[in-house]
mmCIF file of C-alpha atoms in Angstrom:
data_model
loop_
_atom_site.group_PDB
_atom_site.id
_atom_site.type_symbol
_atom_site.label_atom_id
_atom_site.label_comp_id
_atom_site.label_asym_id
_atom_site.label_seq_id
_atom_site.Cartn_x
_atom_site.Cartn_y
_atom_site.Cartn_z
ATOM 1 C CA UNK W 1 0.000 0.000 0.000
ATOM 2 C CA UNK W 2 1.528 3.352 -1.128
ATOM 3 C CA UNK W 3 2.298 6.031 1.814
ATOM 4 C CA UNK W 4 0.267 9.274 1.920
ATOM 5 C CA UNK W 5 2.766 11.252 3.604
ATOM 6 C CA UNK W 6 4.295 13.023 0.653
ATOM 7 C CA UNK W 7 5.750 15.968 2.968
ATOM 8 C CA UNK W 8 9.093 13.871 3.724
ATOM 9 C CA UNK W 9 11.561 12.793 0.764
ATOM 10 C CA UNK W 10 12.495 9.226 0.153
ATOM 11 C CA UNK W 11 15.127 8.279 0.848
ATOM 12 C CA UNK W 12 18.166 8.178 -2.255
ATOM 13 C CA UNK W 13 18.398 4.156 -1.508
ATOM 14 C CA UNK W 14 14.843 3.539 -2.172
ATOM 15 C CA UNK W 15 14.549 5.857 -5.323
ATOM 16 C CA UNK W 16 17.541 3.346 -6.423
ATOM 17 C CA UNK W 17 15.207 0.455 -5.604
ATOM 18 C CA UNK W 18 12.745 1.632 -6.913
ATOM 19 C CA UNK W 19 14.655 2.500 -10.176
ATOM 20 C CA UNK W 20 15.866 -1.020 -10.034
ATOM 21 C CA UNK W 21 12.369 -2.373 -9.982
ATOM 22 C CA UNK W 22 11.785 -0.499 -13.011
ATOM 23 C CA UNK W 23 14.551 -1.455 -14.890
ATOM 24 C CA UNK W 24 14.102 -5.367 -14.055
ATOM 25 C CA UNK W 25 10.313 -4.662 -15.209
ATOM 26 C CA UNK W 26 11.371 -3.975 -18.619
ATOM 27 C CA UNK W 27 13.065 -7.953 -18.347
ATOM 28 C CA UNK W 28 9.904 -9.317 -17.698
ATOM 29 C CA UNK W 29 8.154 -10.972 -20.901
ATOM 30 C CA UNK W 30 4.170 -10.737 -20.881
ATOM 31 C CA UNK W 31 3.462 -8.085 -18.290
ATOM 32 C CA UNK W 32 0.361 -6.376 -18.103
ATOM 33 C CA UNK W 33 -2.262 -5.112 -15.800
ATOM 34 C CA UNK W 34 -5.689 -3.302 -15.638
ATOM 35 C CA UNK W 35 -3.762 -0.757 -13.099
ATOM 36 C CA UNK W 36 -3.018 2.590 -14.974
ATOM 37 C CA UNK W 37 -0.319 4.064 -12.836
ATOM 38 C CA UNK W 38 1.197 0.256 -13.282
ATOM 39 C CA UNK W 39 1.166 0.072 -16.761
ATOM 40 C CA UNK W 40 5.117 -0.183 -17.922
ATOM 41 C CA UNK W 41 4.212 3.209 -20.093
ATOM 42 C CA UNK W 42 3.009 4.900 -17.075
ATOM 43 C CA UNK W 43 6.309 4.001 -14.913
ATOM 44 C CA UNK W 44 8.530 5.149 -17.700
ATOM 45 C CA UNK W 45 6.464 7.951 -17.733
ATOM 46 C CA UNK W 46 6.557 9.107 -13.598
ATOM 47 C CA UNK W 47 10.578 8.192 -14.125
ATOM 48 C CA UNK W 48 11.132 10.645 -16.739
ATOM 49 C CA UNK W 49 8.732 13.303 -14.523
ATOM 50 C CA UNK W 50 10.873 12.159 -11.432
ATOM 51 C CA UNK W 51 14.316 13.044 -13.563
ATOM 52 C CA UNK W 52 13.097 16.199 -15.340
ATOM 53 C CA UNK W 53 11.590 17.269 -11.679
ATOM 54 C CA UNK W 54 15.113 16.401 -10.190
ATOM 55 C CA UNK W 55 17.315 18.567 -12.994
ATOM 56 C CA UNK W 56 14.896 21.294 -12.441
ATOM 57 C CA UNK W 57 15.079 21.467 -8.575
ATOM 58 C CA UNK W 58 18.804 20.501 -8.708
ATOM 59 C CA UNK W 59 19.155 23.856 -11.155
ATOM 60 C CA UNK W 60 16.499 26.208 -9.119
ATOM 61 C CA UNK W 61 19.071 25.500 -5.888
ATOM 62 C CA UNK W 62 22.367 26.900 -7.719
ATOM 63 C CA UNK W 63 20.294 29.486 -8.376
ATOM 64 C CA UNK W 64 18.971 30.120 -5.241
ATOM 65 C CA UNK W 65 22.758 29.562 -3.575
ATOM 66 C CA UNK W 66 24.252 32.122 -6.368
ATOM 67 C CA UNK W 67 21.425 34.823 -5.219
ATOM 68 C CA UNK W 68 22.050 33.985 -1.630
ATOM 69 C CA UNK W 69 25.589 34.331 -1.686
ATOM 70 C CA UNK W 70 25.496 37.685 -4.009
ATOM 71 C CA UNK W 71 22.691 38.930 -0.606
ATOM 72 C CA UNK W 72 25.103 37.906 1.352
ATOM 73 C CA UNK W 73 27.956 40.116 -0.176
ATOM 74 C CA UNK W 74 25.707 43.149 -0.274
ATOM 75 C CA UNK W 75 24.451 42.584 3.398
ATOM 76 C CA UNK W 76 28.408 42.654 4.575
ATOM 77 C CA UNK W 77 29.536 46.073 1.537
ATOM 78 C CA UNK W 78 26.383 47.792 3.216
ATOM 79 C CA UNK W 79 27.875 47.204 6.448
ATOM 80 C CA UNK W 80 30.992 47.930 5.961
ATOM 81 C CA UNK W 81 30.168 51.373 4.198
ATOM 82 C CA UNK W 82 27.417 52.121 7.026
ATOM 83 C CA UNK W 83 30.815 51.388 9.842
ATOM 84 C CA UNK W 84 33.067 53.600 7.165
ATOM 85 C CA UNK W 85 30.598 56.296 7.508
ATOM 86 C CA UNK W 86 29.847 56.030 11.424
ATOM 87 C CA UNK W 87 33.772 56.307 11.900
ATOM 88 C CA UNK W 88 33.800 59.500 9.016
ATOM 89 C CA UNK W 89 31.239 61.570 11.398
ATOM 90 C CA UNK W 90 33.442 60.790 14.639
ATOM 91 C CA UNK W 91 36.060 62.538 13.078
ATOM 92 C CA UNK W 92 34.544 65.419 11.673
ATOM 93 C CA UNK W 93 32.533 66.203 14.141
ATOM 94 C CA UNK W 94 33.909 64.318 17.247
ATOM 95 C CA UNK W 95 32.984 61.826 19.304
ATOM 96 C CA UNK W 96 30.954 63.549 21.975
ATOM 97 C CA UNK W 97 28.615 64.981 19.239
ATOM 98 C CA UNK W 98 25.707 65.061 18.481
ATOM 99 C CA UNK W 99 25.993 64.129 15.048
ATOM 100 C CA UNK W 100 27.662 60.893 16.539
ATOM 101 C CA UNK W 101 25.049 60.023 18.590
ATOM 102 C CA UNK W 102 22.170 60.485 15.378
ATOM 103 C CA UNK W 103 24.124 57.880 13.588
ATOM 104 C CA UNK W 104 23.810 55.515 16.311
ATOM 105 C CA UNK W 105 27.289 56.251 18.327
ATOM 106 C CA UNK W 106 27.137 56.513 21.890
ATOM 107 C CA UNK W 107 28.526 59.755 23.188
ATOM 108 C CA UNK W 108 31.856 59.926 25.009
ATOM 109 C CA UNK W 109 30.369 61.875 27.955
ATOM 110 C CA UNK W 110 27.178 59.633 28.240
ATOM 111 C CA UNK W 111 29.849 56.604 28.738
ATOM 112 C CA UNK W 112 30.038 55.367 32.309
ATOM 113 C CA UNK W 113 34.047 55.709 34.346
ATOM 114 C CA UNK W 114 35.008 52.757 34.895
ATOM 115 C CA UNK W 115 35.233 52.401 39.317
ATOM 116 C CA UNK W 116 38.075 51.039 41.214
ATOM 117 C CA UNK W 117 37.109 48.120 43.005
ATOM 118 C CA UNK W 118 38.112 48.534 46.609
ATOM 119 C CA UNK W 119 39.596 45.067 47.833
ATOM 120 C CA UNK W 120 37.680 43.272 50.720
ATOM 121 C CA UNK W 121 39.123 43.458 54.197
ATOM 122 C CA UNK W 122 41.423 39.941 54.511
ATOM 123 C CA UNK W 123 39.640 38.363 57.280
#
């Protein structure tokens, strides 16, 4: 009885089963059967769907890595020019401005002193 669960894959070691099935089908002298989707027509016919569907999805994922990798790339030059410009307004207009602070920069006055720890009394 064929699974209904078509959300998971199978498994590459039953596809090759199953592709071995086929191919020792086409051995077999005097098959037939009133089952449509069993017919050796209709099995060479889901194969070639299964292949073309593979090539396809194999192709839409090198595309999908190439785009993700060229997002990548921007995410990181946007960065990097957005830390180039943070580090241009420090300079020209200091680092306890307010200019500094707009662009996200914590002001130099509004940082906290760092406190001396006083040592606890050796008992």
């Amino acid at each position: 009885m064929p699974s209904s669960n078509t959300n998971r894959r199978l498994s590459p070691s039953l596809l090759n089963q199953d592709t071995d099935s086929l191919n020792g089908l086409n051995t077999i002298q005097g098959y037939s059967t009133q089952r449509q989707e069993a017919t050796p027509e209709a099995l060479q016919q889901a194969y070639q769907t299964m292949l073309a569907k593979q090539q396809a999805e194999t192709e839409k994922l090198a595309l999908y890595r190439a785009a993700s990798d060229a997002a990548r790339l921007a995410e990181w030059e946007f960065h990097n020019a957005v830390l180039a410009m943070k580090e241009v307004v420090k300079g020209q207009f200091g680092a306890d401005s307010n200019e500094a602070q707009s662009v996200g920069l914590k002001k130099k006055s509004d940082r906290k002193r760092p406190t001396r720890q006083k040592l606890a009394a050796a008992s």
